[in-house]
Amino acid sequence: MSRNAEVRFADLAKRYESPDGDEVLALADVDLSIASGEFVAVVGASGCGKSTLLRILAGFEEASEGEVSVGGVPVRGPGPDRGVVFQDYGLFPWLTVAENVGYGPRRRGAKRADARALATRFLETVGLTRFADRYPGQLSGGMQQRVAIARVLANDPSVLLMDEPFGALDALTRSELQVELRRIHRETQTTVLFVTHSIEEAVFLADRVVVMTGGAAHGVPGHISRVVPVDLAGARDVTSAEFNEIKREIADLVHAPRETV
Amino acid sequence: MTDAETATTTAPAETADAAPATPGAVPPPTTTKPGRRSRRGGRLQAVLLAFPVPIVFVLVWQLGVVYEWVLPFGIQMGFLPYPLEVAQTLLGYAIPAFGDDAFAGKLWPDLGASVLRVLSGFLLASVLGIVLGVIMGRSYVVNSLFDPFINLFRPIPATAWVPLVALIIGVGDQSTIFLITLSAFFPIVLGAASGARQVPPRLLEASRMLGAGRLQQLAGVVVPAAAPAIVNGLRVGLGLAWVVLVLGETVGVDTGLGATITMARNIVRTDLIVAGMICIGLAGFLSDRLLSLVFRLAFRGRPLVK
Ligand SMILES: Nc1ncnc2c1ncn2[C@@H]1O[C@H](COP(=O)(O)OP(=O)(O)OP(=O)(O)O)[C@@H](O)[C@H]1O
Ligand SMILES: [Mg+2]
């Protein structure tokens, strides 16, 4: 795909206001560019603002300062060019699997039959064609998350946003989905922003890993402390020395004492 | 709660720590509720269990009339008709051949007129209530505009409206339908508003990021997600519609279940009053069932938000 899906966060800050008027600076000084087609993972301790960052790019939250753009176009609210995969799937329980996947195309004017064809195609991508006419509630967590991935892919998004998408899954399903996601990324060349708690997952999947530190609990706004490139060619072996070296480097950054921040 | 507990005790010891989703590739089997019989046996049992209480009720009624019991509240059972008298009256009311009075066979025109009034008022209240309620549930401004006003009007019972309605509308069809619309509107609008308010935010986010516009989101996500609450409001509203029907039909109309009950009181026919009461009860019961059926057909067995 030759379209420009470069993501830019420029001098981004996010303040939340609590009901009693207090302000929490959740994010500050975030500068980050993600190249078109790049896979970037974000790791960091709980509360450091990972979800906030992703939700601003998704358009669910507004930046308090700075700007976010995709392909040079500033983000103004959610849109089908940025598909979001949630940890809790967010599937419509009253729609079948195929209808869930066809939901985006339908809303954007596709005919019922065309939406169905798209759904079939993307359910094939995630290996769920047999379950097209089931309801999400009849599927396991891993299968539901596959449906959610197929659902955003059916919109042909330029950016894929994933917030701990595999966080609620068991280890086996999780590694299956990681492998599948790598394959899908190779095939679609979509820009991906992937938030996770698992450093291993981040190193396994990403071209670069963004390490965030700080957060309201530390009295410092959340910010990017380092961006670590993952220079591992080809198939990634989680047991290899290089892999674990990068893992350790990132772990040290994530757990770094506050003074180094 | 107990469902989940019984389910987890039979599962292998390895349970995920507070993971919201079920681990593994296979969905858990649906658990039957403890202490219930199998589904088919349970259905038969439920039907059988529905009989004893009404039978005892009719027996006690019969005895009370025979022995002229005086019950608390000063209820003088001796003034009541026998159950069998009521049954005969009911038969004559329904089938002209069995009736020997002016009310023979009048059930069907009465029922038709009453159903028409209930339906007009109820449909009007449904359209107004669902549209306003869904918007109130999703818009802070609209909710703030209407909620206090609605809650000021809501406690005024239909009975209190009757004298005013008699003066500004008069008596008859229009005032009855107005009273029904008014009474059914409140539970419907509040049900729709609370349902729309409680739509899981995640589903709203999902629809927005998939490209749904405001209106598409209302129709495609808010309404289906709020459907159970909307239907609850509709059922309460429909029940109230039948209550208010009798009130509206007391004066100014000749045809209608309520009108017949009023006439029966004027000529001191307790048997006909009770027969009319039974008809209204049945009509209300059946219309509620019909509403549930329509709802089920409309959703064709689709699962809804819990
Ligand atoms: N809607 C909100 N209103 C007020 N404060 C918020 C809101 N959302 C997030 N915050 C605060 O912003 C900070 C960052 O939250 P965020 O959810 O982005 O963290 P996170 O890195 O995703 O954490 P986790 O790893 O636990 O998901 C936290 O201190 C949180 O309390
Ligand atoms: Mg988060």
XYZ file of C-alpha atoms and ligand atoms in Angstrom:
599
model
C 0.000 0.000 0.000
C 1.509 3.283 -1.027
C -0.713 5.627 0.946
C 0.865 7.877 3.506
C -0.112 6.713 6.948
C 2.617 8.385 8.928
C 1.529 9.139 12.470
C 2.891 12.231 14.218
C 2.457 13.264 17.797
C 3.781 16.810 18.147
C 4.362 18.303 21.592
C 1.383 16.469 22.892
C 0.025 17.022 26.399
C -3.163 15.793 28.041
C -4.765 17.207 31.161
C -7.680 15.536 32.842
C -9.906 17.573 35.069
C -11.369 15.876 38.111
C -14.877 16.931 39.211
C -13.478 19.005 42.117
C -11.472 21.120 39.709
C -8.078 19.459 40.247
C -6.033 18.911 37.157
C -4.071 15.786 36.419
C -1.370 16.058 33.806
C -1.542 12.559 32.337
C 0.811 13.165 29.429
C 3.367 15.814 28.587
C 5.949 16.534 25.904
C 5.112 13.589 23.730
C 6.900 13.782 20.405
C 6.769 10.722 18.256
C 6.665 9.875 14.589
C 5.618 6.497 13.331
C 6.531 5.774 9.736
C 3.923 4.528 7.335
C 3.699 0.761 7.694
C 5.746 0.678 10.871
C 4.775 -1.435 13.887
C 5.345 0.437 17.130
C 4.691 -1.029 20.554
C 4.239 1.046 23.702
C 5.204 -0.321 27.102
C 5.323 1.250 30.523
C 4.052 0.924 34.076
C 0.360 1.187 34.804
C -0.924 4.757 34.730
C 1.883 6.189 32.617
C -0.556 7.265 29.924
C -0.337 4.522 27.288
C -4.086 4.272 26.820
C -4.412 8.040 26.865
C -1.900 8.301 24.023
C -3.759 5.696 21.984
C -7.165 7.196 22.681
C -6.005 10.612 21.524
C -4.818 9.123 18.244
C -8.112 7.232 17.980
C -9.947 10.540 18.418
C -11.807 9.451 21.561
C -9.976 12.086 23.614
C -8.810 15.532 22.640
C -5.235 16.618 23.162
C -4.911 19.488 25.644
C -1.826 20.752 23.863
C -0.014 19.848 20.685
C -1.316 17.943 17.741
C -1.743 14.478 16.339
C -1.890 13.805 12.640
C -2.143 10.843 10.329
C -0.671 11.258 6.874
C -0.392 14.974 7.575
C -4.100 15.335 8.367
C -4.850 16.435 11.942
C -6.994 14.032 13.949
C -10.468 15.382 14.698
C -12.517 12.686 16.358
C -12.747 8.973 15.628
C -12.841 7.694 12.085
C -12.646 4.517 10.044
C -9.103 5.339 8.897
C -7.965 4.440 12.432
C -9.249 1.031 13.471
C -9.194 0.347 17.208
C -8.951 -3.097 18.785
C -9.960 -3.017 22.438
C -8.892 -5.328 25.209
C -12.542 -6.202 25.830
C -13.294 -6.640 22.095
C -16.260 -4.228 21.920
C -18.234 -6.470 19.562
C -21.957 -5.840 19.083
C -23.615 -8.783 20.841
C -26.818 -8.594 18.761
C -24.967 -8.859 15.440
C -23.566 -12.076 14.064
C -19.851 -12.412 13.539
C -20.238 -11.620 9.837
C -22.489 -8.647 10.578
C -19.964 -7.318 13.079
C -17.212 -7.510 10.475
C -19.469 -5.967 7.849
C -20.610 -3.179 10.189
C -17.976 -0.648 9.114
C -18.387 -1.161 5.346
C -22.186 -1.025 5.744
C -22.053 2.280 7.625
C -19.909 3.671 4.877
C -22.407 2.782 2.188
C -21.549 -0.776 1.106
C -24.455 -2.930 -0.048
C -25.436 -5.826 2.166
C -23.994 -8.408 -0.218
C -20.736 -6.503 -0.622
C -20.383 -6.145 3.139
C -20.993 -9.871 3.484
C -18.305 -10.611 0.900
C -15.841 -8.358 2.711
C -16.728 -10.050 5.992
C -16.093 -13.479 4.507
C -12.759 -12.335 3.160
C -11.529 -10.920 6.447
C -12.912 -13.781 8.510
C -10.761 -15.951 6.262
C -7.774 -13.793 7.188
C -8.341 -14.601 10.864
C -9.472 -18.180 10.257
C -13.073 -17.853 11.419
C -15.199 -18.354 8.301
C -16.944 -21.312 9.940
C -18.275 -19.018 12.667
C -19.678 -16.294 10.412
C -23.261 -16.805 11.548
C -22.609 -17.257 15.248
C -23.037 -14.498 17.795
C -19.971 -13.100 19.600
C -21.257 -14.411 22.933
C -20.956 -17.938 21.589
C -17.217 -17.566 20.927
C -14.179 -17.812 23.180
C -12.208 -14.705 24.067
C -9.505 -15.449 21.523
C -12.057 -15.956 18.768
C -13.856 -12.758 19.708
C -10.623 -10.826 19.472
C -10.006 -12.325 16.016
C -13.449 -11.068 15.005
C -12.602 -7.624 16.361
C -9.405 -7.601 14.294
C -11.266 -8.712 11.169
C -13.848 -6.003 11.859
C -11.320 -3.178 11.733
C -9.435 -4.722 8.802
C -12.673 -4.724 6.789
C -12.528 -0.928 6.931
C -9.074 -0.991 5.343
C -7.674 1.396 7.964
C -4.396 3.195 7.463
C -3.576 2.821 11.169
C -4.341 -0.022 13.529
C -4.608 0.911 17.212
C -4.503 -1.887 19.744
C -4.752 -1.366 23.509
C -3.626 -4.506 25.316
C -5.606 -6.554 22.795
C -4.334 -9.892 24.082
C -4.254 -8.935 27.758
C -7.301 -10.981 28.688
C -6.287 -14.127 26.829
C -4.502 -17.241 28.036
C -0.852 -17.687 27.121
C -1.428 -20.173 24.308
C -4.129 -18.166 22.532
C -2.073 -15.076 23.074
C 1.007 -16.396 21.288
C -1.149 -17.743 18.460
C -2.654 -14.314 17.962
C 0.754 -12.654 18.126
C 1.973 -14.801 15.259
C -1.201 -14.082 13.333
C -0.896 -10.364 13.901
C 2.665 -10.376 12.579
C 1.452 -12.132 9.461
C -1.444 -9.699 9.028
C 0.902 -6.762 9.450
C 3.241 -8.174 6.825
C 0.344 -8.641 4.426
C -1.452 -5.344 4.929
C 1.515 -3.080 5.735
C -0.750 -1.100 8.032
C 0.835 1.279 10.521
C 0.310 -0.205 13.997
C 0.356 1.332 17.458
C 0.252 -1.501 19.946
C -0.015 -0.946 23.720
C 0.994 -3.831 25.945
C 2.149 -4.724 29.435
C 4.301 -7.518 28.120
C 7.810 -6.528 27.115
C 8.260 -9.873 25.394
C 5.170 -9.290 23.316
C 6.415 -5.828 22.389
C 9.824 -7.076 21.297
C 8.309 -9.998 19.429
C 5.946 -7.826 17.413
C 7.352 -4.365 16.984
C 9.862 -2.583 14.799
C 10.360 -0.101 17.629
C 9.331 -0.143 21.274
C 8.325 3.107 22.949
C 9.064 3.064 26.664
C 6.930 5.390 28.742
C 7.492 6.378 32.347
C 5.979 8.742 34.868
C 2.287 9.049 35.485
C 0.091 10.813 38.008
C 1.033 8.318 40.733
C 4.687 9.352 40.431
C 3.997 13.060 40.495
C 5.460 13.344 37.011
C 3.342 13.470 33.884
C 3.586 10.408 31.686
C 6.144 10.809 28.920
C 8.295 8.872 26.499
C 11.595 7.978 28.141
C 13.165 6.103 25.256
C 12.388 4.557 21.898
C 14.196 1.241 21.452
C 14.611 -0.125 17.929
C 14.192 -3.866 17.604
C 16.886 -4.880 15.161
C 16.012 -8.490 14.773
C 15.778 -9.716 11.226
C 13.265 -12.272 10.031
C 11.559 -14.760 12.338
C 11.963 -13.767 15.941
C 13.119 -16.342 18.410
C 12.089 -15.447 21.932
C 14.800 -17.694 23.327
C 17.640 -16.138 21.378
C 20.295 -14.084 23.129
C 19.678 -10.981 20.990
C 15.978 -11.093 21.743
C 16.572 -11.308 25.468
C 19.166 -8.595 25.398
C 16.623 -6.165 23.963
C 14.054 -7.396 26.469
C 16.423 -6.706 29.329
C 17.286 -3.256 28.024
C 13.614 -2.331 27.909
C 12.876 -3.881 31.293
C 15.616 -1.776 32.836
C 14.079 1.337 31.311
C 10.556 0.474 32.443
C 11.657 -0.219 35.985
C 14.171 2.628 36.129
C 14.128 4.573 39.400
C 12.367 7.891 39.212
C 15.537 10.049 39.387
C 16.683 8.911 35.951
C 13.390 10.107 34.530
C -23.439 -15.507 41.386
C -24.273 -19.062 42.356
C -24.180 -20.012 38.686
C -20.632 -18.796 38.349
C -19.591 -20.467 41.567
C -20.946 -23.860 40.653
C -19.383 -23.493 37.223
C -15.924 -22.713 38.556
C -15.925 -25.463 41.147
C -16.383 -28.065 38.422
C -13.705 -26.467 36.225
C -10.048 -27.470 36.576
C -8.192 -25.776 39.394
C -6.194 -23.603 37.021
C -8.175 -20.383 36.859
C -6.891 -17.136 35.459
C -6.349 -14.321 37.935
C -9.309 -11.975 37.495
C -9.176 -12.309 33.717
C -12.507 -11.047 32.372
C -12.577 -13.435 29.425
C -12.781 -17.179 29.605
C -9.415 -18.654 28.786
C -9.157 -21.469 26.304
C -10.507 -21.872 22.820
C -13.907 -23.332 23.678
C -16.762 -21.300 25.148
C -18.055 -22.590 28.466
C -21.168 -24.749 28.308
C -24.337 -23.014 29.366
C -24.988 -23.970 32.955
C -28.466 -24.904 34.105
C -29.638 -23.095 37.174
C -29.290 -25.181 40.316
C -32.510 -26.402 41.862
C -34.403 -26.333 38.560
C -35.742 -29.269 36.662
C -34.733 -29.931 33.076
C -36.189 -27.421 30.655
C -39.097 -29.507 29.343
C -40.058 -30.936 32.733
C -39.806 -27.425 34.168
C -42.235 -26.023 31.596
C -44.873 -28.695 32.401
C -44.297 -28.242 36.093
C -44.762 -24.480 35.785
C -48.070 -24.980 33.948
C -49.322 -27.424 36.566
C -48.243 -25.178 39.404
C -50.256 -22.303 37.954
C -53.565 -24.035 38.742
C -53.911 -24.665 42.505
C -53.984 -21.025 43.627
C -56.820 -19.890 41.289
C -58.806 -23.039 42.123
C -58.510 -22.377 45.858
C -59.394 -18.738 45.221
C -62.639 -19.670 43.431
C -63.517 -22.186 46.162
C -62.989 -19.611 48.913
C -65.049 -17.122 46.886
C -67.890 -19.647 46.616
C -67.775 -20.397 50.363
C -67.602 -16.715 51.230
C -70.726 -15.939 49.245
C -72.619 -18.939 50.654
C -71.804 -18.085 54.272
C -71.926 -14.295 53.740
C -68.467 -13.723 55.238
C -67.472 -10.244 56.286
C -63.769 -9.767 55.581
C -61.372 -7.048 56.720
C -61.935 -3.655 55.066
C -65.643 -4.390 55.537
C -65.810 -6.620 52.461
C -69.293 -8.171 52.496
C -68.926 -11.360 50.524
C -72.691 -11.844 50.599
C -73.064 -9.027 48.061
C -70.893 -10.878 45.541
C -72.304 -13.080 42.781
C -71.493 -16.784 42.770
C -68.575 -17.815 40.560
C -70.995 -19.831 38.445
C -73.266 -16.809 37.922
C -70.288 -14.849 36.703
C -69.375 -17.681 34.346
C -72.900 -17.683 32.910
C -72.918 -13.924 32.517
C -69.522 -14.126 30.838
C -70.835 -16.724 28.424
C -73.853 -14.616 27.521
C -71.677 -11.514 27.245
C -69.472 -13.335 24.745
C -72.003 -15.439 22.838
C -75.412 -13.885 22.057
C -77.145 -17.263 22.024
C -76.361 -17.726 25.717
C -77.396 -14.237 26.797
C -80.865 -12.986 27.669
C -80.206 -9.334 28.421
C -79.137 -6.137 26.643
C -75.514 -7.166 27.071
C -75.770 -10.432 25.155
C -72.868 -10.651 22.724
C -71.735 -7.125 23.553
C -68.239 -8.325 24.511
C -66.881 -8.121 20.966
C -67.896 -4.567 20.127
C -66.810 -3.569 23.640
C -63.476 -5.275 23.223
C -62.954 -3.826 19.760
C -63.654 -0.284 20.943
C -61.445 -0.662 24.019
C -58.555 -2.241 22.125
C -58.710 0.561 19.580
C -58.506 3.184 22.325
C -55.686 1.407 24.155
C -53.793 0.864 20.922
C -54.099 4.463 19.711
C -53.012 5.896 23.038
C -50.281 3.356 23.555
C -48.798 3.722 20.060
C -48.775 7.484 20.341
C -47.120 7.298 23.759
C -44.594 4.750 22.421
C -43.475 6.886 19.507
C -43.204 10.051 21.613
C -41.681 8.265 24.598
C -39.076 6.238 22.710
C -37.907 9.114 20.521
C -37.668 11.605 23.389
C -36.311 9.023 25.832
C -33.506 7.810 23.568
C -32.445 11.376 22.855
C -32.638 12.270 26.550
C -30.473 9.285 27.397
C -27.778 10.396 24.973
C -27.877 14.173 25.286
C -26.986 15.975 28.462
C -28.728 19.154 27.302
C -31.965 17.498 26.212
C -32.018 15.448 29.398
C -31.505 18.520 31.560
C -34.261 20.303 29.664
C -36.898 17.605 30.002
C -36.057 15.476 33.020
C -37.199 17.913 35.755
C -40.336 18.760 33.815
C -41.249 15.120 33.263
C -40.669 14.271 36.889
C -42.927 17.111 37.968
C -45.776 15.834 35.844
C -45.237 12.142 36.447
C -46.619 11.928 40.002
C -49.947 13.446 38.949
C -52.216 10.417 38.647
C -54.573 10.007 35.713
C -57.515 10.255 38.110
C -56.456 13.791 38.981
C -56.439 14.670 35.295
C -59.992 13.467 34.719
C -61.888 16.574 35.894
C -59.642 18.922 33.937
C -59.759 16.741 30.836
C -63.555 16.638 31.089
C -63.628 20.439 30.916
C -60.971 21.051 28.271
C -61.606 18.069 25.978
C -65.014 16.851 27.056
C -65.918 13.209 27.498
C -65.569 10.361 25.022
C -62.996 8.854 22.739
C -60.554 11.727 22.534
C -60.310 12.299 26.261
C -59.866 8.565 26.896
C -57.079 8.282 24.334
C -55.494 11.427 25.737
C -55.486 9.990 29.265
C -54.031 6.703 28.021
C -51.298 8.465 26.052
C -50.430 10.631 29.022
C -50.202 7.747 31.488
C -48.335 5.361 29.216
C -45.878 8.055 28.138
C -44.046 8.390 31.460
C -42.861 4.808 31.993
C -41.977 4.558 28.295
C -39.904 7.747 28.169
C -38.126 6.935 31.430
C -37.409 3.351 30.358
C -36.000 4.495 27.028
C -33.919 7.216 28.684
C -32.403 4.904 31.266
C -31.699 2.268 28.610
C -30.046 4.766 26.305
C -28.020 6.172 29.186
C -26.606 2.768 30.054
C -25.353 1.761 26.635
C -21.844 0.393 27.185
C -19.459 3.240 26.210
C -17.220 0.701 24.508
C -19.921 -0.065 21.937
C -20.357 3.631 21.211
C -16.617 3.996 20.713
C -16.590 0.920 18.502
C -19.312 2.274 16.249
C -17.666 5.691 15.999
C -14.263 4.319 15.056
C -15.899 2.065 12.479
C -17.348 5.114 10.791
C -20.922 5.360 12.089
C -22.422 8.862 12.174
C -24.549 10.235 15.015
C -27.837 8.984 13.602
C -26.467 5.622 12.513
C -25.128 5.215 16.020
C -28.510 6.002 17.576
C -30.361 3.573 15.331
C -27.730 0.855 15.088
C -26.228 0.808 18.567
C -28.168 2.849 21.113
C -31.618 1.470 20.287
C -30.626 -2.226 20.176
C -28.502 -1.858 23.304
C -31.358 -0.098 25.100
C -33.997 -2.493 23.768
C -34.526 -4.494 26.982
C -35.079 -1.290 28.990
C -37.324 0.118 26.257
C -39.449 -3.020 26.286
C -39.732 -2.906 30.077
C -41.012 0.653 29.808
C -43.442 -0.354 27.071
C -44.827 -3.202 29.173
C -45.415 -0.956 32.176
C -46.958 1.640 29.867
C -49.285 -0.893 28.259
C -50.419 -2.116 31.667
C -51.205 1.458 32.692
C -53.069 1.985 29.429
C -55.600 -0.673 30.438
C -55.920 0.816 33.914
C -56.640 4.250 32.531
C -58.958 2.882 29.854
C -61.626 2.093 32.450
C -61.244 5.546 33.911
C -61.727 7.192 30.523
C -64.644 4.994 29.562
C -66.628 5.755 32.726
C -68.452 8.623 31.112
C -69.352 9.658 27.610
C -69.107 6.346 25.773
C -71.548 3.435 25.378
C -69.195 0.900 23.893
C -66.163 -0.400 25.695
C -65.282 -2.755 28.522
C -65.104 0.134 30.977
C -68.427 1.523 29.739
C -70.131 -1.809 30.321
C -68.710 -2.051 33.841
C -70.003 1.440 34.607
C -73.457 0.605 33.235
C -73.448 -2.638 35.233
C -72.799 -0.643 38.399
C -75.666 1.725 37.597
C -78.081 -1.206 37.307
C -76.446 -3.038 40.261
C -75.296 -6.097 38.318
C -72.270 -7.376 40.309
C -72.066 -10.461 38.086
C -71.605 -8.272 35.001
C -69.097 -6.064 36.802
C -66.986 -9.086 37.673
C -67.373 -10.472 34.143
C -66.147 -7.153 32.754
C -63.251 -7.140 35.198
C -62.215 -10.599 34.066
C -62.328 -9.494 30.416
C -60.129 -6.479 31.098
C -57.696 -8.617 33.060
C -57.473 -11.135 30.239
C -57.123 -8.421 27.603
C -54.312 -6.803 29.576
C -52.587 -10.125 30.092
C -52.844 -11.135 26.441
C -51.713 -7.759 25.164
C -48.636 -8.001 27.376
C -47.862 -11.425 25.953
C -48.414 -10.120 22.453
C -45.993 -7.261 23.080
C -43.319 -9.669 24.275
C -43.936 -11.832 21.213
C -43.643 -8.884 18.832
C -40.402 -7.927 20.539
C -39.018 -11.441 20.229
C -39.998 -11.617 16.569
C -38.432 -8.231 15.903
C -35.102 -9.413 17.318
C -35.378 -12.952 15.947
C -33.601 -14.474 18.893
C -30.636 -12.122 18.752
C -28.781 -11.901 22.049
C -28.936 -8.481 23.680
C -26.699 -6.540 26.001
C -26.832 -8.011 29.478
N -11.087 9.967 31.907
C -10.113 10.273 32.796
N -10.331 11.207 33.728
C -9.360 11.520 34.628
N -8.161 10.937 34.657
C -7.884 9.990 33.766
C -8.848 9.597 32.782
N -8.308 8.622 32.016
C -7.067 8.421 32.510
N -6.814 9.232 33.539
C -5.535 9.301 34.279
O -4.488 9.465 33.370
C -3.382 8.674 33.732
C -2.982 7.771 32.578
O -4.015 6.820 32.371
P -3.935 5.718 31.238
O -5.182 4.953 31.272
O -3.549 6.351 29.961
O -2.742 4.815 31.754
P -2.196 3.456 31.154
O -0.747 3.641 30.923
O -3.009 3.029 30.007
O -2.399 2.465 32.361
P -2.722 0.902 32.338
O -1.422 0.245 31.985
O -3.111 0.601 33.732
O -3.783 0.676 31.343
C -3.767 7.939 34.982
O -3.242 8.615 36.094
C -5.264 8.008 35.010
O -5.720 8.060 36.338
Mg -4.373 1.376 29.631
